[in-house]
């Protein structure tokens, strides 16, 4: 196996024996084959579009889920991948019949097989290292990882019946382009930036889907303690799953708690009416082994990040959507889009209530609409010098000790600075008492990682209010933590919006070759992190 798509990749170079995330070599190979066949399918859909044909939403969504399923920590069920490879080949073979000229199609679009043995054999030849030139490989992977992140956001929007065929067409064109040996490095750099443009469009679509369906997030205090009844813990990013779970638990005597990236659901007006929606339990994804143990009730994983579970709670772990774990019950939607969570609710009734691990409240809900309502107060605070600088510290949390940098950084920031956050990175500092500035909390949480879009909108608004030409003239610094591929699309989106000098940590991606990293440094001022002291000095200069 060879995989270097996430920040925790072995030795900061690549997982070759077994994934640090728990991905086995066999799973890694079949995931590689799913990506390869999805690229092949995309080459066919792209050629059909060029021929003037329309591609159905069903095929677009199929490709989206294939990408999402291979994101770090989404799915550990080998069987799902075999099934999806066979289905992908069959969709592709069907579409191929409509294509007038197949002479310029790559192997990925023409290859097919119908036995597991043939899949296994092919899977050995289609991994990341198949591209020999390290710069071409680096750019191809950067694009594919960005597309995986974008696919996750598209899937959530699609669940709420929001769609954009243009984004799907671009995703497929870009996937197909990563098979094209005639593209130059400059072509691939251009495509990388274009991926960022569609990243912005995808996040905007999801923002419309979430706010259009559930209202605009508003300032909310979220309880981090527990109640006295049995509970269900829901993790991941899928708000439609949460809505259905809340509906189905009414009157059952079972409470619902959010975990990790589901925390921001509390900020949406639509979910406030549910009396059994108690609070948030635990922290970021990587602490789930201990926290799922002490939760004592069933857990529903709606998206990444799943850690392969311990035997002690595996029978309480359920998956849905793009997630999967061999041996755990997977809840599928029916033909009307309804998911029946009865097995989870019935199990919850037999469980003890959660063990309390924390008490108190955290505050959030500072997405664009809410912050813009506070704009006058914020602008005033900047003008009076009460706020000297904003720090965007969005992104991910993770296991590595080096990430304590972000807690230390938040603690060491001067009191006249404000942190803007989104994604699970916030768990590094959202329970510190960092105080407020004239009533404005010093940590403003916009929501999930996709709500980094809100942070970009806020920055663009501030630029307008202060009548600046360039977003980089704002008193705003970017010190972002990344882990998996959704952070890659957030990064590419920020680059597309013209944000310069982003610091990225705790380590730079292993998939950036020295030359590609150089392009990012020279053109966008991308940098890694140093010591807290040095970085604060640098940012405040
Ligand atoms: Fe965190 Fe995991 Fe949202 Fe990621 S839970 S690491 S960027 O999934 O997706 O923020
Ligand atoms: Fe390794 Fe990350 Fe790939 Fe898992 S996703 S195999 S940890 S690089």
Coordinates of N, CA, C and O in Angstrom, one line a residue, residues 366-477:
X366 N -21.3 31.7 15.5 CA -20.8 32.9 14.8 C -20.6 32.7 13.3 O -19.5 32.9 12.8
X367 N -21.6 32.2 12.7 CA -21.5 32.1 11.2 C -21.8 33.5 10.6 O -22.1 34.4 11.3
X368 N -21.7 33.6 9.3 CA -21.7 34.9 8.6 C -22.9 35.8 9.0 O -22.7 37.0 9.4
X369 N -24.1 35.2 9.0 CA -25.2 36.1 9.2 C -25.2 36.7 10.6 O -25.5 37.9 10.8
X370 N -24.8 35.9 11.6 CA -24.8 36.3 13.0 C -23.7 37.4 13.2 O -23.9 38.4 13.8
X371 N -22.5 37.1 12.6 CA -21.4 38.0 12.7 C -21.7 39.4 12.0 O -21.4 40.4 12.6
X372 N -22.4 39.3 10.9 CA -22.7 40.5 10.2 C -23.7 41.4 11.0 O -23.7 42.6 11.0
X373 N -24.5 40.7 11.8 CA -25.4 41.5 12.7 C -24.6 42.2 13.8 O -25.1 43.2 14.3
X374 N -23.4 41.6 14.1 CA -22.6 42.3 15.1 C -21.6 43.2 14.5 O -20.7 43.7 15.1
X375 N -21.7 43.4 13.1 CA -20.6 44.1 12.4 C -20.3 45.5 13.0 O -19.1 45.8 13.2
X376 N -21.3 46.2 13.4 CA -21.1 47.6 13.9 C -20.2 47.5 15.1 O -19.2 48.3 15.3
X377 N -20.6 46.6 16.0 CA -19.8 46.4 17.3 C -18.4 46.0 17.0 O -17.5 46.5 17.6
X378 N -18.2 45.1 16.0 CA -16.9 44.6 15.7 C -16.0 45.7 15.1 O -14.9 46.0 15.4
X379 N -16.7 46.4 14.1 CA -15.9 47.5 13.4 C -15.5 48.6 14.4 O -14.4 49.1 14.4
X380 N -16.4 48.9 15.3 CA -16.1 49.9 16.4 C -14.9 49.4 17.2 O -14.0 50.2 17.5
X381 N -15.0 48.1 17.6 CA -13.9 47.6 18.4 C -12.5 47.6 17.7 O -11.5 47.9 18.3
X382 N -12.6 47.5 16.4 CA -11.3 47.5 15.6 C -10.9 49.0 15.5 O -9.7 49.3 15.7
X383 N -11.8 49.9 15.2 CA -11.5 51.3 15.1 C -10.9 51.9 16.4 O -10.0 52.7 16.4
X384 N -11.5 51.4 17.5 CA -11.0 52.0 18.8 C -9.7 51.3 19.3 O -9.2 51.7 20.3
X385 N -9.3 50.3 18.6 CA -8.1 49.6 19.0 C -8.3 48.5 20.0 O -7.4 47.8 20.4
X386 N -9.6 48.3 20.4 CA -9.9 47.2 21.3 C -9.6 45.8 20.7 O -9.1 44.9 21.4
X387 N -9.8 45.7 19.4 CA -9.4 44.5 18.7 C -8.3 44.9 17.8 O -8.5 45.7 16.9
X388 N -7.1 44.2 18.0 CA -6.0 44.6 17.1 C -5.9 43.7 15.9 O -5.4 44.0 14.9
X389 N -6.3 42.4 16.2 CA -6.1 41.5 15.1 C -7.0 40.3 15.2 O -7.3 39.8 16.3
X390 N -7.4 39.7 14.1 CA -8.2 38.5 14.0 C -7.3 37.3 13.6 O -6.4 37.5 12.7
X391 N -7.4 36.2 14.2 CA -6.7 35.0 13.7 C -7.7 33.9 13.3 O -8.5 33.4 14.1
X392 N -7.6 33.5 12.0 CA -8.4 32.4 11.6 C -7.7 31.1 11.9 O -6.5 30.9 11.4
X393 N -8.2 30.4 12.8 CA -7.6 29.1 13.2 C -8.5 27.9 13.0 O -8.8 27.1 13.8
X394 N -9.0 27.9 11.7 CA -10.0 26.8 11.3 C -9.2 25.5 11.1 O -8.0 25.5 11.1
X395 N -10.0 24.5 10.8 CA -9.4 23.2 10.3 C -9.7 22.1 11.3 O -10.8 22.0 11.9
X396 N -8.7 21.2 11.4 CA -8.9 19.9 12.1 C -8.1 19.8 13.4 O -7.1 20.4 13.5
X397 N -8.5 18.9 14.2 CA -7.7 18.4 15.3 C -7.2 17.1 15.0 O -7.6 16.5 14.0
X398 N -6.3 16.5 15.8 CA -5.7 15.2 15.5 C -5.0 14.7 16.7 O -4.9 15.4 17.7
X399 N -4.4 13.5 16.5 CA -3.8 12.9 17.7 C -2.4 13.5 18.1 O -2.0 13.4 19.2
X400 N -1.7 14.0 17.1 CA -0.3 14.3 17.4 C -0.1 15.4 18.5 O -0.7 16.4 18.5
X401 N 0.9 15.1 19.3 CA 1.3 16.0 20.4 C 1.6 17.4 19.9 O 1.3 18.4 20.6
X402 N 2.2 17.4 18.7 CA 2.6 18.7 18.2 C 1.4 19.7 18.0 O 1.6 20.9 18.0
X403 N 0.2 19.1 18.1 CA -1.0 20.0 17.9 C -1.3 20.8 19.2 O -2.1 21.7 19.2
X404 N -0.6 20.4 20.3 CA -0.7 21.3 21.5 C -0.3 22.7 21.2 O -0.6 23.6 21.9
X405 N 0.5 22.8 20.1 CA 0.9 24.2 19.7 C -0.3 25.1 19.6 O -0.3 26.2 20.0
X406 N -1.5 24.5 19.1 CA -2.6 25.4 18.9 C -3.3 25.8 20.2 O -3.8 26.9 20.3
X407 N -3.2 25.0 21.2 CA -3.7 25.4 22.5 C -2.8 26.5 23.1 O -3.3 27.5 23.6
X408 N -1.5 26.2 23.0 CA -0.5 27.2 23.5 C -0.6 28.5 22.8 O -0.5 29.6 23.4
X409 N -0.8 28.4 21.5 CA -0.9 29.6 20.6 C -2.1 30.4 21.1 O -2.0 31.6 21.3
X410 N -3.3 29.7 21.2 CA -4.5 30.5 21.6 C -4.3 31.1 23.0 O -4.7 32.3 23.2
X411 N -3.6 30.4 23.9 CA -3.4 31.0 25.3 C -2.5 32.2 25.2 O -2.6 33.1 26.0
X412 N -1.5 32.1 24.3 CA -0.4 33.1 24.3 C -0.8 34.4 23.5 O -0.2 35.4 23.6
X413 N -1.9 34.3 22.7 CA -2.3 35.4 22.0 C -2.6 36.6 22.9 O -3.3 36.4 23.9
X414 N -2.2 37.8 22.5 CA -2.6 39.0 23.3 C -4.1 39.1 23.5 O -4.9 38.7 22.6
X415 N -4.5 39.7 24.6 CA -5.9 39.8 24.9 C -6.7 40.7 23.9 O -8.0 40.7 24.0
X416 N -6.0 41.5 23.1 CA -6.8 42.3 22.1 C -6.9 41.6 20.7 O -6.9 42.3 19.7
X417 N -6.9 40.3 20.8 CA -7.0 39.5 19.5 C -8.2 38.6 19.6 O -8.6 38.2 20.7
X418 N -8.8 38.3 18.4 CA -9.9 37.4 18.4 C -9.6 36.2 17.5 O -9.1 36.4 16.4
X419 N -10.0 35.0 17.9 CA -9.9 33.8 17.1 C -11.2 33.5 16.3 O -12.2 33.5 16.9
X420 N -11.1 33.4 15.0 CA -12.2 32.9 14.2 C -12.0 31.4 13.9 O -10.9 31.1 13.3
X421 N -12.9 30.6 14.3 CA -12.6 29.2 14.0 C -13.8 28.5 13.4 O -14.9 29.0 13.3
X422 N -13.5 27.3 12.8 CA -14.5 26.4 12.2 C -13.8 25.0 12.1 O -12.6 25.0 12.0
X423 N -14.6 24.0 12.1 CA -14.0 22.6 12.0 C -13.6 22.1 13.4 O -13.9 22.8 14.4
X424 N -13.1 20.9 13.5 CA -12.8 20.3 14.8 C -11.6 20.8 15.5 O -11.3 20.5 16.6
X425 N -10.8 21.7 14.7 CA -9.6 22.4 15.3 C -10.0 23.1 16.6 O -9.1 23.2 17.5
X426 N -11.2 23.5 16.7 CA -11.6 24.4 17.9 C -11.5 23.7 19.2 O -11.4 24.4 20.2
X427 N -11.5 22.4 19.2 CA -11.5 21.7 20.5 C -10.2 21.9 21.2 O -10.0 21.5 22.3
X428 N -9.2 22.4 20.5 CA -7.9 22.7 21.1 C -8.0 23.9 22.0 O -7.1 24.1 22.8
X429 N -9.0 24.7 21.9 CA -9.1 26.0 22.7 C -10.5 26.4 23.0 O -10.7 27.5 23.6
X430 N -11.5 25.7 22.7 CA -12.9 26.2 22.9 C -13.4 26.0 24.3 O -14.4 26.5 24.7
X431 N -12.6 25.3 25.1 CA -13.0 25.2 26.5 C -12.1 26.0 27.5 O -12.1 25.9 28.7
X432 N -11.2 26.8 26.9 CA -10.3 27.7 27.7 C -11.1 28.9 28.0 O -11.9 29.3 27.1
X433 N -10.8 29.5 29.1 CA -11.6 30.7 29.4 C -10.8 31.9 28.8 O -9.9 32.5 29.5
X434 N -11.0 32.3 27.5 CA -10.2 33.3 26.9 C -10.8 34.7 27.0 O -10.3 35.7 26.5
X435 N -12.0 34.7 27.6 CA -12.7 36.0 27.9 C -13.3 36.6 26.6 O -13.5 36.0 25.6
X436 N -13.6 37.9 26.8 CA -14.3 38.6 25.6 C -13.7 40.0 25.5 O -13.0 40.5 26.4
X437 N -14.0 40.7 24.4 CA -13.6 42.1 24.2 C -14.9 42.9 24.0 O -15.6 42.7 23.0
X438 N -15.2 43.7 24.9 CA -16.5 44.5 24.9 C -17.7 43.6 24.6 O -18.5 43.9 23.8
X439 N -17.7 42.4 25.2 CA -18.9 41.5 25.0 C -18.7 40.6 23.8 O -19.5 39.6 23.6
X440 N -17.7 40.8 23.0 CA -17.5 39.9 21.9 C -16.5 38.7 22.3 O -15.4 39.0 22.7
X441 N -17.0 37.5 22.3 CA -16.1 36.4 22.8 C -14.8 36.4 22.0 O -14.8 36.7 20.8
X442 N -13.7 36.0 22.6 CA -12.4 35.9 21.9 C -12.3 34.7 21.0 O -11.3 34.7 20.2
X443 N -13.2 33.7 21.2 CA -13.2 32.6 20.2 C -14.6 32.6 19.6 O -15.6 32.4 20.2
X444 N -14.6 32.9 18.3 CA -15.9 32.9 17.5 C -15.9 31.7 16.7 O -15.2 31.6 15.7
X445 N -16.8 30.8 17.0 CA -16.9 29.5 16.3 C -18.0 29.6 15.2 O -19.2 29.8 15.6
X446 N -17.6 29.5 14.0 CA -18.6 29.6 12.9 C -19.4 28.3 12.7 O -20.5 28.3 12.2
X447 N -18.7 27.2 13.0 CA -19.4 25.9 12.8 C -18.5 24.8 12.3 O -17.4 24.6 12.9
X448 N -18.9 24.0 11.4 CA -18.2 22.8 10.9 C -17.1 23.3 10.0 O -17.0 24.5 9.6
X449 N -16.2 22.4 9.5 CA -15.1 22.8 8.6 C -15.6 23.5 7.4 O -15.0 24.5 6.9
X450 N -16.7 23.1 6.8 CA -17.3 23.7 5.6 C -17.7 25.1 5.9 O -17.8 26.0 5.0
X451 N -18.0 25.5 7.2 CA -18.3 26.8 7.5 C -17.1 27.8 7.5 O -17.3 29.0 7.9
X452 N -16.0 27.3 7.1 CA -14.8 28.1 6.9 C -15.3 29.1 5.8 O -14.7 30.2 5.7
X453 N -16.3 28.7 5.0 CA -16.9 29.6 4.0 C -17.4 30.9 4.7 O -17.2 32.0 4.2
X454 N -18.0 30.7 5.9 CA -18.5 31.9 6.6 C -17.4 32.8 7.0 O -17.5 34.0 6.9
X455 N -16.2 32.2 7.4 CA -15.1 33.0 7.8 C -14.6 33.9 6.6 O -14.2 35.0 6.7
X456 N -14.6 33.2 5.4 CA -14.2 34.0 4.2 C -15.2 35.1 3.9 O -14.7 36.2 3.6
X457 N -16.5 34.8 4.1 CA -17.5 35.9 3.8 C -17.3 37.0 4.8 O -17.4 38.2 4.5
X458 N -17.0 36.7 6.1 CA -16.8 37.7 7.1 C -15.6 38.6 6.7 O -15.6 39.8 6.8
X459 N -14.5 37.9 6.3 CA -13.3 38.7 5.9 C -13.6 39.6 4.7 O -13.2 40.8 4.7
X460 N -14.4 39.1 3.7 CA -14.7 39.9 2.5 C -15.6 41.1 3.0 O -15.4 42.2 2.4
X461 N -16.4 40.9 3.9 CA -17.3 42.0 4.4 C -16.4 43.0 5.1 O -16.6 44.2 4.9
X462 N -15.5 42.6 5.9 CA -14.7 43.5 6.7 C -13.8 44.3 5.6 O -13.6 45.6 5.8
X463 N -13.4 43.7 4.6 CA -12.6 44.3 3.6 C -13.4 45.5 3.0 O -13.0 46.6 2.8
X464 N -14.7 45.2 2.7 CA -15.6 46.2 2.1 C -15.8 47.3 3.1 O -15.7 48.5 2.8
X465 N -16.1 47.0 4.4 CA -16.4 48.0 5.4 C -15.2 49.0 5.6 O -15.3 50.2 5.6
X466 N -14.0 48.4 5.6 CA -12.8 49.2 5.8 C -12.3 49.8 4.4 O -11.2 50.4 4.4
X467 N -13.0 49.5 3.4 CA -12.7 50.1 2.1 C -11.3 49.7 1.6 O -10.5 50.6 1.2
X468 N -11.0 48.5 1.7 CA -9.6 48.0 1.4 C -9.7 47.4 0.0 O -10.7 46.9 -0.5
X469 N -8.5 47.4 -0.7 CA -8.5 46.8 -2.1 C -8.3 45.3 -2.0 O -8.7 44.6 -2.9
X470 N -7.6 44.9 -0.9 CA -7.2 43.5 -0.9 C -7.4 42.9 0.5 O -7.2 43.5 1.5
X471 N -7.9 41.7 0.5 CA -8.3 41.0 1.7 C -7.0 40.9 2.7 O -7.1 40.9 3.9
X472 N -5.8 40.9 2.0 CA -4.6 40.7 2.8 C -4.2 42.0 3.5 O -3.3 42.0 4.3
X473 N -4.9 43.1 3.3 CA -4.6 44.3 4.0 C -5.4 44.4 5.4 O -5.1 45.2 6.2
X474 N -6.3 43.4 5.6 CA -7.0 43.4 6.8 C -6.1 43.0 8.0 O -5.1 42.3 7.8
X475 N -6.5 43.4 9.2 CA -5.7 42.9 10.4 C -6.1 41.4 10.7 O -6.8 41.1 11.7
X476 N -5.8 40.5 9.8 CA -6.3 39.2 9.8 C -5.1 38.2 9.5 O -4.5 38.4 8.4
X477 N -4.9 37.2 10.3 CA -3.9 36.2 10.0 C -4.5 34.8 9.9 O -5.5 34.6 10.6

